[in-house]
Coordinates of C-alpha atoms and ligand atoms in Angstrom, one line a residue:
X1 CA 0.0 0.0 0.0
X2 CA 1.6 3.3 -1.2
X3 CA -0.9 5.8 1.1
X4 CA 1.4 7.9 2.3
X5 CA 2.2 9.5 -1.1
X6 CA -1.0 11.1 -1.1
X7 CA -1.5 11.1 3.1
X8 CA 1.3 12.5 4.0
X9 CA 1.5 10.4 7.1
X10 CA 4.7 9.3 8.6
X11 CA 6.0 6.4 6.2
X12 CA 7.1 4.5 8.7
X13 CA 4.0 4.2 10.5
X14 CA 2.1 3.5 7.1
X15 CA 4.6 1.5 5.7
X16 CA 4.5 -1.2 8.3
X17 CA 3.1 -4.5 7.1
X18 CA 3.1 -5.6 10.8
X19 CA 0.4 -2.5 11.4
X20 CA -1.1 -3.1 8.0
X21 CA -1.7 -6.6 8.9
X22 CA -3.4 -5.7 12.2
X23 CA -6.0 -2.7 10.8
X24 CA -6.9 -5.5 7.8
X25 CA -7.8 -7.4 10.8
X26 CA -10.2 -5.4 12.2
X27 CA -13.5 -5.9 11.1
X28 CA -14.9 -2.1 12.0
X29 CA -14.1 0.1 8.9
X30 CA -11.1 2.4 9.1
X31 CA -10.5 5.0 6.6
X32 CA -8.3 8.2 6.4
X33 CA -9.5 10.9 4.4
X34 CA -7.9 14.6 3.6
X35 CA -8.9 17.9 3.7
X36 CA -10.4 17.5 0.3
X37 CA -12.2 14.4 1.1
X38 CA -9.9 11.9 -0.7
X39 CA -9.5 9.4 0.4
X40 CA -5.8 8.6 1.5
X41 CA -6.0 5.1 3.6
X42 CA -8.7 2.3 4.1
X43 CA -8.2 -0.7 5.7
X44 CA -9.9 -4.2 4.3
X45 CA -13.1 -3.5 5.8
X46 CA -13.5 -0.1 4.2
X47 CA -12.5 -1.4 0.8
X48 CA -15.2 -4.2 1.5
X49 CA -18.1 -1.9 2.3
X50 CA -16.7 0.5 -0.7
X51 CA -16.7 -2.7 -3.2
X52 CA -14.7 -1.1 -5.6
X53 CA -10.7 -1.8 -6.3
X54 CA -8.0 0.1 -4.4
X55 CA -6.8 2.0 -7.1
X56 CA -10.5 3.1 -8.0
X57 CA -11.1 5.0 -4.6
X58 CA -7.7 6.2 -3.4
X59 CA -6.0 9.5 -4.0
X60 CA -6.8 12.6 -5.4
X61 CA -10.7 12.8 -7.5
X62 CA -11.8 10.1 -5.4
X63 CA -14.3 12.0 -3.2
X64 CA -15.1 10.2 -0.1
X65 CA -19.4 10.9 -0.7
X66 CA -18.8 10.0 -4.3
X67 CA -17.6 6.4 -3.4
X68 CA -20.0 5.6 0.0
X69 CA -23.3 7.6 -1.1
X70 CA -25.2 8.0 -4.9
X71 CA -26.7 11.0 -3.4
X72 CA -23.9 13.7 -1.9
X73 CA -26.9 15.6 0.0
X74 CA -26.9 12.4 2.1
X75 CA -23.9 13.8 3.5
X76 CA -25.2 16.3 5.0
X77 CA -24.4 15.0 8.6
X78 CA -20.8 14.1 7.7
X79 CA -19.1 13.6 11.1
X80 CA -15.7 14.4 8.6
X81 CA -16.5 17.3 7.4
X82 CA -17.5 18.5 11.5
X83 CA -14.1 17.3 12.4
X84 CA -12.3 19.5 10.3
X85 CA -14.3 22.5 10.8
X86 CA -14.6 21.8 14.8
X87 CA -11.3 20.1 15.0
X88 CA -13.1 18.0 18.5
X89 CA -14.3 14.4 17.5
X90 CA -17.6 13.8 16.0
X91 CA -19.5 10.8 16.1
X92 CA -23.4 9.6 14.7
X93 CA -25.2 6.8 13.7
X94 CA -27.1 6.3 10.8
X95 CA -28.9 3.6 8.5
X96 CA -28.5 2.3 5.6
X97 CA -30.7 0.5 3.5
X98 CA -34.4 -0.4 3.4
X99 CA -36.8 -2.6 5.1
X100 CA -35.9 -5.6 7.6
X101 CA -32.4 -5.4 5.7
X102 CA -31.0 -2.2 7.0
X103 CA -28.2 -1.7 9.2
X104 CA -27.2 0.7 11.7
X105 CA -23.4 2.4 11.5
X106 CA -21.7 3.9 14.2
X107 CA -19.5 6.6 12.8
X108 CA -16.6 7.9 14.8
X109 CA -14.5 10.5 13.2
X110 CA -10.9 11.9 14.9
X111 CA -8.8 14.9 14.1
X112 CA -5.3 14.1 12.9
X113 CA -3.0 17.2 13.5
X114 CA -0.1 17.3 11.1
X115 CA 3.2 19.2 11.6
X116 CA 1.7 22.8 11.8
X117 CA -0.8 21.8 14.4
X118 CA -3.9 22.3 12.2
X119 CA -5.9 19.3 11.5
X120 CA -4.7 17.4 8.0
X121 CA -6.7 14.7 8.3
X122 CA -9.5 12.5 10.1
X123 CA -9.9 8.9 10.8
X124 CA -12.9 7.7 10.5
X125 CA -14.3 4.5 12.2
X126 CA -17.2 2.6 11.0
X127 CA -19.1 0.3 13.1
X128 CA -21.9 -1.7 12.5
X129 CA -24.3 -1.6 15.2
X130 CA -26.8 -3.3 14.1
X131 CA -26.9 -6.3 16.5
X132 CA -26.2 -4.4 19.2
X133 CA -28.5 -2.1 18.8
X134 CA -30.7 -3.6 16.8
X135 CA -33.6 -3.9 19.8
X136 CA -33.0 -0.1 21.3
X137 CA -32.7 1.7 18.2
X138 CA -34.9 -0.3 15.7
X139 CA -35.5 2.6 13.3
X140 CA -33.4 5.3 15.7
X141 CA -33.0 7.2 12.7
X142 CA -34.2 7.4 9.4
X143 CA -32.4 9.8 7.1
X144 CA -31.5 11.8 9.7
X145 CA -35.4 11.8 11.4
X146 CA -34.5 10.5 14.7
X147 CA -37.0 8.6 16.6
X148 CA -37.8 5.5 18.6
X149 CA -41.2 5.7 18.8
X150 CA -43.6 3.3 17.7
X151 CA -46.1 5.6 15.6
X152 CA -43.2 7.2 14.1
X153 CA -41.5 4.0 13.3
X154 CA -44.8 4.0 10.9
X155 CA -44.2 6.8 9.6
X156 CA -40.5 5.3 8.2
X157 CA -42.3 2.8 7.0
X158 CA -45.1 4.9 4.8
X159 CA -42.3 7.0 3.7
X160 CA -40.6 4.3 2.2
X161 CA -43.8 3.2 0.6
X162 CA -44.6 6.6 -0.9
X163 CA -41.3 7.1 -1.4
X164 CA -41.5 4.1 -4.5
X165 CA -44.3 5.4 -5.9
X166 CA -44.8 9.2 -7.3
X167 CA -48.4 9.4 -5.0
X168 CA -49.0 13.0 -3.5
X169 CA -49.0 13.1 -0.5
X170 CA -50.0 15.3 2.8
X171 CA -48.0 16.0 6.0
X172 CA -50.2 16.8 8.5
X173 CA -48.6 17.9 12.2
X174 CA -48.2 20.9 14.5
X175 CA -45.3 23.4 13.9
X176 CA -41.5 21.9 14.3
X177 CA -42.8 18.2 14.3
X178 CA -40.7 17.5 11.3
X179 CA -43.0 18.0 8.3
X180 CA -40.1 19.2 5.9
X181 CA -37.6 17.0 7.1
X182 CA -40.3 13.9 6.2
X183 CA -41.0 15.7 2.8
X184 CA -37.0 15.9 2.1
X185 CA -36.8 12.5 2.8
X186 CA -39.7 10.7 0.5
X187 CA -38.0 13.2 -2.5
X188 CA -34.1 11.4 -1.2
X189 CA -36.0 7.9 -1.1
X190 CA -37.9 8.3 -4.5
X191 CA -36.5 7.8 -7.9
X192 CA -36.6 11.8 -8.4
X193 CA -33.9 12.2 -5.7
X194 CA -31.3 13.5 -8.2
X195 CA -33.8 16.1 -9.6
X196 CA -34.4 19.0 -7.7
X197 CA -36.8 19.3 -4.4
X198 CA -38.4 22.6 -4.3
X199 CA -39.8 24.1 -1.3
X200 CA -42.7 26.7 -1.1
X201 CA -43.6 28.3 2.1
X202 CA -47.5 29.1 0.8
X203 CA -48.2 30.9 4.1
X204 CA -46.7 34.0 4.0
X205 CA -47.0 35.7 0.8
X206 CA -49.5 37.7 -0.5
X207 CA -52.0 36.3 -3.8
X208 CA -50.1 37.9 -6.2
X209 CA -46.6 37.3 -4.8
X210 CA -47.8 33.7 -4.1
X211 CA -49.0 33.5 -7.9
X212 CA -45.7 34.8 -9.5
X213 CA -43.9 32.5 -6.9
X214 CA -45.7 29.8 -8.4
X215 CA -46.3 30.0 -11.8
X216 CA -43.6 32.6 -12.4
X217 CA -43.6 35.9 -15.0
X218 CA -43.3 36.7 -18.3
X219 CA -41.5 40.0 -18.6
X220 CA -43.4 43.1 -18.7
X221 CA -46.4 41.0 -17.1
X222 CA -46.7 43.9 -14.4
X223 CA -44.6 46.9 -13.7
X224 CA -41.2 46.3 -12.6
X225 CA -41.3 42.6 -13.7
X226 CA -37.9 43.5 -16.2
X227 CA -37.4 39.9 -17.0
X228 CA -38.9 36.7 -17.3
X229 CA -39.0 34.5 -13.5
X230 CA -38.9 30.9 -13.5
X231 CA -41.8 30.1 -10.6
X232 CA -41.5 26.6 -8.8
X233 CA -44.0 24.6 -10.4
X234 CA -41.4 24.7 -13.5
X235 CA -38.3 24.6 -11.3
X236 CA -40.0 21.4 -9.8
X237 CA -40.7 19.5 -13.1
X238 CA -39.2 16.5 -13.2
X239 CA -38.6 16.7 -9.3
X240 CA -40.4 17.1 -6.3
X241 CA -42.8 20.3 -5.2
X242 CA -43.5 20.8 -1.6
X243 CA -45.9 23.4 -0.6
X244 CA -46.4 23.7 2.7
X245 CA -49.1 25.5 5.0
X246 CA -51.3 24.9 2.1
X247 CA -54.0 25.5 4.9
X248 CA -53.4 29.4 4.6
X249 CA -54.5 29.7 1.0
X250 CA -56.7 31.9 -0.1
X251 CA -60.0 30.8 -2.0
X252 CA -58.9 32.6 -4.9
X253 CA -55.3 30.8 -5.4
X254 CA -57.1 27.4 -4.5
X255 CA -58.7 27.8 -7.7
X256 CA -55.7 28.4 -9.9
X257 CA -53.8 26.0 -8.2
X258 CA -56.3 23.3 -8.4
X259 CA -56.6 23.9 -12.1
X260 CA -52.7 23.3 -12.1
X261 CA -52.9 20.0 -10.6
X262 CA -55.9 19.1 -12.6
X263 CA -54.3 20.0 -16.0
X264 CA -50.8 19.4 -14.9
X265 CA -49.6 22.0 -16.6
X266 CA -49.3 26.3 -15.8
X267 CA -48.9 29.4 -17.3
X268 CA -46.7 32.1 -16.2
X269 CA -48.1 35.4 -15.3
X270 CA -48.8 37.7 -18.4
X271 CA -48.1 34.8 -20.7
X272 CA -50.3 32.9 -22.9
X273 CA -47.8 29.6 -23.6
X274 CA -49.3 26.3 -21.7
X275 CA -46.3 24.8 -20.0
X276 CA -46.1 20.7 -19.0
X277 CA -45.1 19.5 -15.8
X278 CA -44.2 16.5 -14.6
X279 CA -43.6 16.8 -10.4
X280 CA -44.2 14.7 -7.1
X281 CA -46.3 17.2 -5.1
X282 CA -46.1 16.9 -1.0
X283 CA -47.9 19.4 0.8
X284 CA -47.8 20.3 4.5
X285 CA -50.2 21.7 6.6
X286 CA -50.1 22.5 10.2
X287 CA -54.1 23.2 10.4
X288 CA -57.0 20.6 10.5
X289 CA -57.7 21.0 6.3
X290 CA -60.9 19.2 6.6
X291 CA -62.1 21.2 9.4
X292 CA -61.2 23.7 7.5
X293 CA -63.4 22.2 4.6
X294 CA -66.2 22.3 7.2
X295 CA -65.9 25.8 7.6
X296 CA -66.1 26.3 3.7
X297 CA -62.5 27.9 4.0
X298 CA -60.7 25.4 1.8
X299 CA -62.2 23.9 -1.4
X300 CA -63.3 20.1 -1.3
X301 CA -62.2 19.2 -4.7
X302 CA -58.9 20.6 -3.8
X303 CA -58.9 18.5 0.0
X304 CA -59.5 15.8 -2.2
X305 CA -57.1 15.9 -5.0
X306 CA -54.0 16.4 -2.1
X307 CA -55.3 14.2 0.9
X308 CA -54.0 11.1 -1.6
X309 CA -51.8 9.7 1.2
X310 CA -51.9 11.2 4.6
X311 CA -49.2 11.5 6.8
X312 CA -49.6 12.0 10.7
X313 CA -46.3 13.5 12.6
X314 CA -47.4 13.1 16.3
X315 CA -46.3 16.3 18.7
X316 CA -43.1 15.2 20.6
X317 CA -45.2 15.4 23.9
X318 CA -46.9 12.2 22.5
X319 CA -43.4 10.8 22.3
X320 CA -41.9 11.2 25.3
X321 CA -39.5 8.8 24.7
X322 CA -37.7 10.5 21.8
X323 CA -37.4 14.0 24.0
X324 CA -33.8 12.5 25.5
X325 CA -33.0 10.8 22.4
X326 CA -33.2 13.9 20.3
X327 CA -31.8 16.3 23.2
X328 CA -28.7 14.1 23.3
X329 CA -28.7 13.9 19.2
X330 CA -28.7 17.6 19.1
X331 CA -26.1 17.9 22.1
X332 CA -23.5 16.2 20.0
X333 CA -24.2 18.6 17.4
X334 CA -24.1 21.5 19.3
X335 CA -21.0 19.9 21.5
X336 CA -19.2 20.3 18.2
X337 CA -20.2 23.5 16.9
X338 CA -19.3 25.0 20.0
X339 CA -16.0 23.5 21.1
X340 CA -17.6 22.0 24.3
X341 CA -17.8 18.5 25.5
X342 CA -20.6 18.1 27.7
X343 CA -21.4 14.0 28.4
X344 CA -25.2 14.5 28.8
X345 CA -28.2 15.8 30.4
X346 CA -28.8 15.5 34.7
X347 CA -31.8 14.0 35.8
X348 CA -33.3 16.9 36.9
X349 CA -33.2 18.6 33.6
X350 CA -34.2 15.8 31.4
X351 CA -37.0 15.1 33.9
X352 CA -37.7 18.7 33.1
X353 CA -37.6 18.7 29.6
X354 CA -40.0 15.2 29.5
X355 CA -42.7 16.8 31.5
X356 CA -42.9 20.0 29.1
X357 CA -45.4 20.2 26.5
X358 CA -43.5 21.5 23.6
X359 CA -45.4 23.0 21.7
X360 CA -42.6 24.4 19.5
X361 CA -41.8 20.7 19.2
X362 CA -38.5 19.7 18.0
X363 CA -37.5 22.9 16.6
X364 CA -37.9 24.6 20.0
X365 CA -36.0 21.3 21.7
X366 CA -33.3 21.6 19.3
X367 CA -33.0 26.0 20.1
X368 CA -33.4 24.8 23.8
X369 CA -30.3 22.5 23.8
X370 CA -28.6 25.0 21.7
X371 CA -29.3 27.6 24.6
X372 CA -28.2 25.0 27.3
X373 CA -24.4 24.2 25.8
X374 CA -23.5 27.5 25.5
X375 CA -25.2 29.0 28.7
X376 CA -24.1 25.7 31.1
X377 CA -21.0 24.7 32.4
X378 CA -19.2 21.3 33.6
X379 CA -19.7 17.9 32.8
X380 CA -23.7 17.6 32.5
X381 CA -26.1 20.1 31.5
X382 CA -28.1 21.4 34.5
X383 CA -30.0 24.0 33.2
X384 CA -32.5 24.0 30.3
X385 CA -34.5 27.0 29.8
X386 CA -37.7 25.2 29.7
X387 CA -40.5 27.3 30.5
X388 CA -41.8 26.5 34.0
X389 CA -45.3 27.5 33.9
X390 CA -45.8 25.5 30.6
X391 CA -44.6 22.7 32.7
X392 CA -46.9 22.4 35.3
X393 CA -49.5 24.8 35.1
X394 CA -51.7 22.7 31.9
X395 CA -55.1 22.6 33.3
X396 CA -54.6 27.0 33.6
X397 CA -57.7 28.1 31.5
X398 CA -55.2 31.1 30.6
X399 CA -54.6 29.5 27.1
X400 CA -58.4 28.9 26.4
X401 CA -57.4 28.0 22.4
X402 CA -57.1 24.6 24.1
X403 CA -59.9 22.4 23.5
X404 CA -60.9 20.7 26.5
X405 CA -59.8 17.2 24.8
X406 CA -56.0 18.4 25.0
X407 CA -56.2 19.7 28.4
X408 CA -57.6 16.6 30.2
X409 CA -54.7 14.4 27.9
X410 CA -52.3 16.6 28.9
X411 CA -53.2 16.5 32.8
X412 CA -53.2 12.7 32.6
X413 CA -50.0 12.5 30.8
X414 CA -47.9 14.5 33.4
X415 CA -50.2 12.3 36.0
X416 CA -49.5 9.1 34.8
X417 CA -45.7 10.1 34.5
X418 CA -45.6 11.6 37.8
X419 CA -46.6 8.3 39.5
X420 CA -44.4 5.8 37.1
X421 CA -41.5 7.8 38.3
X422 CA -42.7 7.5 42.0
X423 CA -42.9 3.1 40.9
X424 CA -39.8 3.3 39.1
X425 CA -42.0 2.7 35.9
X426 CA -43.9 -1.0 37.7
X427 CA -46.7 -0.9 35.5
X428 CA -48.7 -3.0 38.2
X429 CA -48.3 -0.4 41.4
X430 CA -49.3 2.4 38.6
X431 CA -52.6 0.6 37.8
X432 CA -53.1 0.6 41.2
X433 CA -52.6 3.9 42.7
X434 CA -54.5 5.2 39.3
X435 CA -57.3 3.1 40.4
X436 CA -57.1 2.0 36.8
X437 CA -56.5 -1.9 35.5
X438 CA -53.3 -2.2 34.0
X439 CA -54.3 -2.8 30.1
X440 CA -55.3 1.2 30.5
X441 CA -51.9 2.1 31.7
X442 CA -50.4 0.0 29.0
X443 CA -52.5 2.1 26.1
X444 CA -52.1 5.5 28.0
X445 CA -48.1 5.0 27.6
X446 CA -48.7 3.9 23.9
X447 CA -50.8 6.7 23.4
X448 CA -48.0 9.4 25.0
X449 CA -44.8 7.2 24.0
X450 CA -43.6 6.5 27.7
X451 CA -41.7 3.0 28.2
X452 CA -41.1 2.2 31.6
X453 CA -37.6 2.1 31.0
X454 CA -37.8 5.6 31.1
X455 CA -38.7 5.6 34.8
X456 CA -36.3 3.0 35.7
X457 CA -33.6 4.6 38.5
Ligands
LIG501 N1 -37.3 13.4 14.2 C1 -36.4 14.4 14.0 N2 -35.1 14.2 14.2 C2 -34.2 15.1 14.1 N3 -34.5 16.4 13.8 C3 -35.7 16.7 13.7 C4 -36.8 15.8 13.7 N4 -37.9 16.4 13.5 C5 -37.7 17.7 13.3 N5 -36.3 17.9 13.4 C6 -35.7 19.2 13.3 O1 -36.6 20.2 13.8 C7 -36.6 21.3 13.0 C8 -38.0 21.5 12.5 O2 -38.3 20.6 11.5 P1 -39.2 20.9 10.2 O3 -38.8 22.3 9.7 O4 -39.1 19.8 9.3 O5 -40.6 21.1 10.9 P2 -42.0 21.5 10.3 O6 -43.0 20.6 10.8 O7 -41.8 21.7 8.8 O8 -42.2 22.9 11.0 P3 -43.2 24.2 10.6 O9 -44.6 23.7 10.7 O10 -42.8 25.2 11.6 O11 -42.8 24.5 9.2 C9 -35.6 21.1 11.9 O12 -34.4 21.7 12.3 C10 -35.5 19.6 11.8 O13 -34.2 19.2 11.3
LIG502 MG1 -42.0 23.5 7.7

């Protein structure tokens, strides 16, 4: 193995066939890769999981992403490329594959200083996981949606569905459950993913803004419109279109965008030429569209014609169980980003963060951890910046939006938590000081995504 004329490396360490013969032993993947992602040094393993000849992956124009992923965006959480920007070790886990084949990776990723100090190049581990975590984690994360919950392990599985077929299909789920993320991922999954996914916030533009956004302008169409705009229903065609908070549209641009979808094809603003397109539509919507219907604020035919395959993102206070998974994802994140090495959360602030209602759901967790590695200091993060009143004050008629439906669920949830922690999660002492048989503790937990585990000391 002649490495080191690209690495760099000492020669003599590379060099060694004694070494050599020990790192082809190892069955966890070891590969070092540069500053401009070449690759520079793999061991057996690594070769193995590449599946392509030395000489075909090694050196300079043999990008690391081009030679593990088809898709470069899947990169996106490269540990590597946080390791040379952080210079701290970065580790993650991720899946690969579909269905009861996929595995689960454990990527471990360390700075190599060279001469000068600055980091030259990182080694990164891969482990497979799989067995070992196979029970805990099945379906931990899903290109990059991280969850252990049960109904969200059914959302994976309807993603991957959808994600074979070009069905539209509708995200429905309160603000910062994860509706784009799931939308990203069916357009990764699907046979599209190398065409372009285009994103349209539908809520917060005006009806003409919305319609040039759309459908896009000829020039001259309207003053100041100097030259011709490309809208996104043309920047999606081939790809995928996701339009989200359709719920906020008015009646007057459910029309014309109904007669899009029906025709499948647009015209531009101020033009007269008919224009084809070919596009996976997803739509989002963080309101209750056939409520809505009810109301007579959003057209049936239109309901109709997107409601093809709905897709339910529970609130994270419905999985409690996910709240420390996700808190300690985003920790490692933010551990890196920030130069800090925090090992976790203390029971008093995780116990904190579970009896919260979130109702900025992961997106506020995810600002809340950010909040709590730069403000906290130590080992463990003490304190989160959760709200308090939020916490404990639910059955407050202050925030009379609520229906009465989501305050009694919300005062049994933090009940039936509060006495599984005082049982150490024993499901059979719970029943019992609830005054409740146990088959109703069992479908209260399902129904808020508590394990007992979580309650174990
Ligand atoms: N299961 C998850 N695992 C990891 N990160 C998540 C998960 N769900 C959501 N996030 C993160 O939370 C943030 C909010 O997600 P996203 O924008 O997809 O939510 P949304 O439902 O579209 O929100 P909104 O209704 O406000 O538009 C993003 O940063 C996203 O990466
Ligand atoms: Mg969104």
């Amino acid at each position: 193995m002649n490495s080191n004329e690209h690495s760099g490396l000492s020669a003599s360490v590379m060099e060694s066939d004694f070494l050599q013969s020990v790192l082809d032993g190892i069955s966890d993947s070891i590969k070092i890769i540069d500053r401009k992602f070449n690759l520079v040094y793999t061991n057996k393993a690594g070769l193995e999981i590449i599946g392509k000849p030395i000489d075909k992956v090694m050196g300079e124009g043999h990008k690391c992403f081009k030679e593990f992923y088809k898709n470069p965006e899947q990169c996106s959480y490269c540990v590597v490329d946080q390791v040379f920007r952080s210079g701290a070790p970065a580790f993650n886990i991720f899946r690969t594959g579909f269905g009861a084949s996929y595995k689960l990776k454990e990527i471990s990723a360390f700075p190599l200083a060279g001469k000068s100090g600055k980091v030259e190049h990182v080694i990164e581990i891969v482990r497979d996981v799989t067995e070992l975590k196979g029970n805990l984690a099945a379906g931990v994360e899903f290109s990059e949606i991280i969850s252990q919950d049960p109904k969200m392990k059914e959302v994976f599985e309807l993603i991957e569905q959808v994600a074979a077929t070009n069905s539209t299909v509708l995200i429905n789920g309160e603000t910062g459950t994860g509706k784009e993320l799931v939308a990203r991922a069916i357009h990764k999954a699907s046979s599209r993913s190398d065409k372009k996914f285009v994103a349209m916030n539908c809520g917060s533009f005006s009806d003409s803004l919305l319609e040039t956004e759309l459908f896009g302008h000829e020039r001259g169409a309207f003053t100041g419109a100097e030259q011709r705009r490309i809208g996104k229903f043309e920047q999606g065609h081939h790809g995928t279109l996701f339009l989200d908070e359709v719920g906020d549209i008015s009646p007057n641009m459910q029309v014309k965008i109904l007669r899009a979808l029906q025709e499948n094809e647009i015209t531009r603003v101020g033009g007269n030429e008919t224009i084809k397109i070919d596009a996976r539509y997803i739509y989002a919507t963080n309101v209750d569209l056939k409520e809505a219907v009810r109301q007579g604020k959003f057209r049936e035919d239109l309901y109709y014609r997107i409601n093809v395959i709905p897709i339910n993102l529970p609130p994270l206070r419905d999985r409690v169980g996910d709240i420390q998974l996700l808190a300690e994802h985003y920790l490692g994140i933010f551990n890196n980003m920030v130069g800090k090495n925090f090992r976790g959360f203390t029971t008093n602030s995780l116990d904190k963060m579970m009896r919260y209602r979130w109702p900025g759901n992961i997106r506020e967790l995810k600002n809340i951890v950010e909040r709590a590695v730069i403000l906290n200091k130590g080992s463990y993060i003490e304190k989160v910046d959760v709200p308090q009143k939020e916490s404990h004050d639910e059955t407050s008629t202050e925030d009379s939006d609520k229906e009465l439906k989501d305050v009694v669920a919300e005062a049994e949830r933090i009940y039936l938590m509060d006495i599984l922690k005082a049982y150490h999660g024993n499901i059979n002492q719970t029943a019992e000081k609830a005054g409740v048989n146990t088959r109703t503790v069992h479908r209260k937990m399902k129904e808020f995504g508590l394990t007992k585990e979580l309650f174990k000391p």
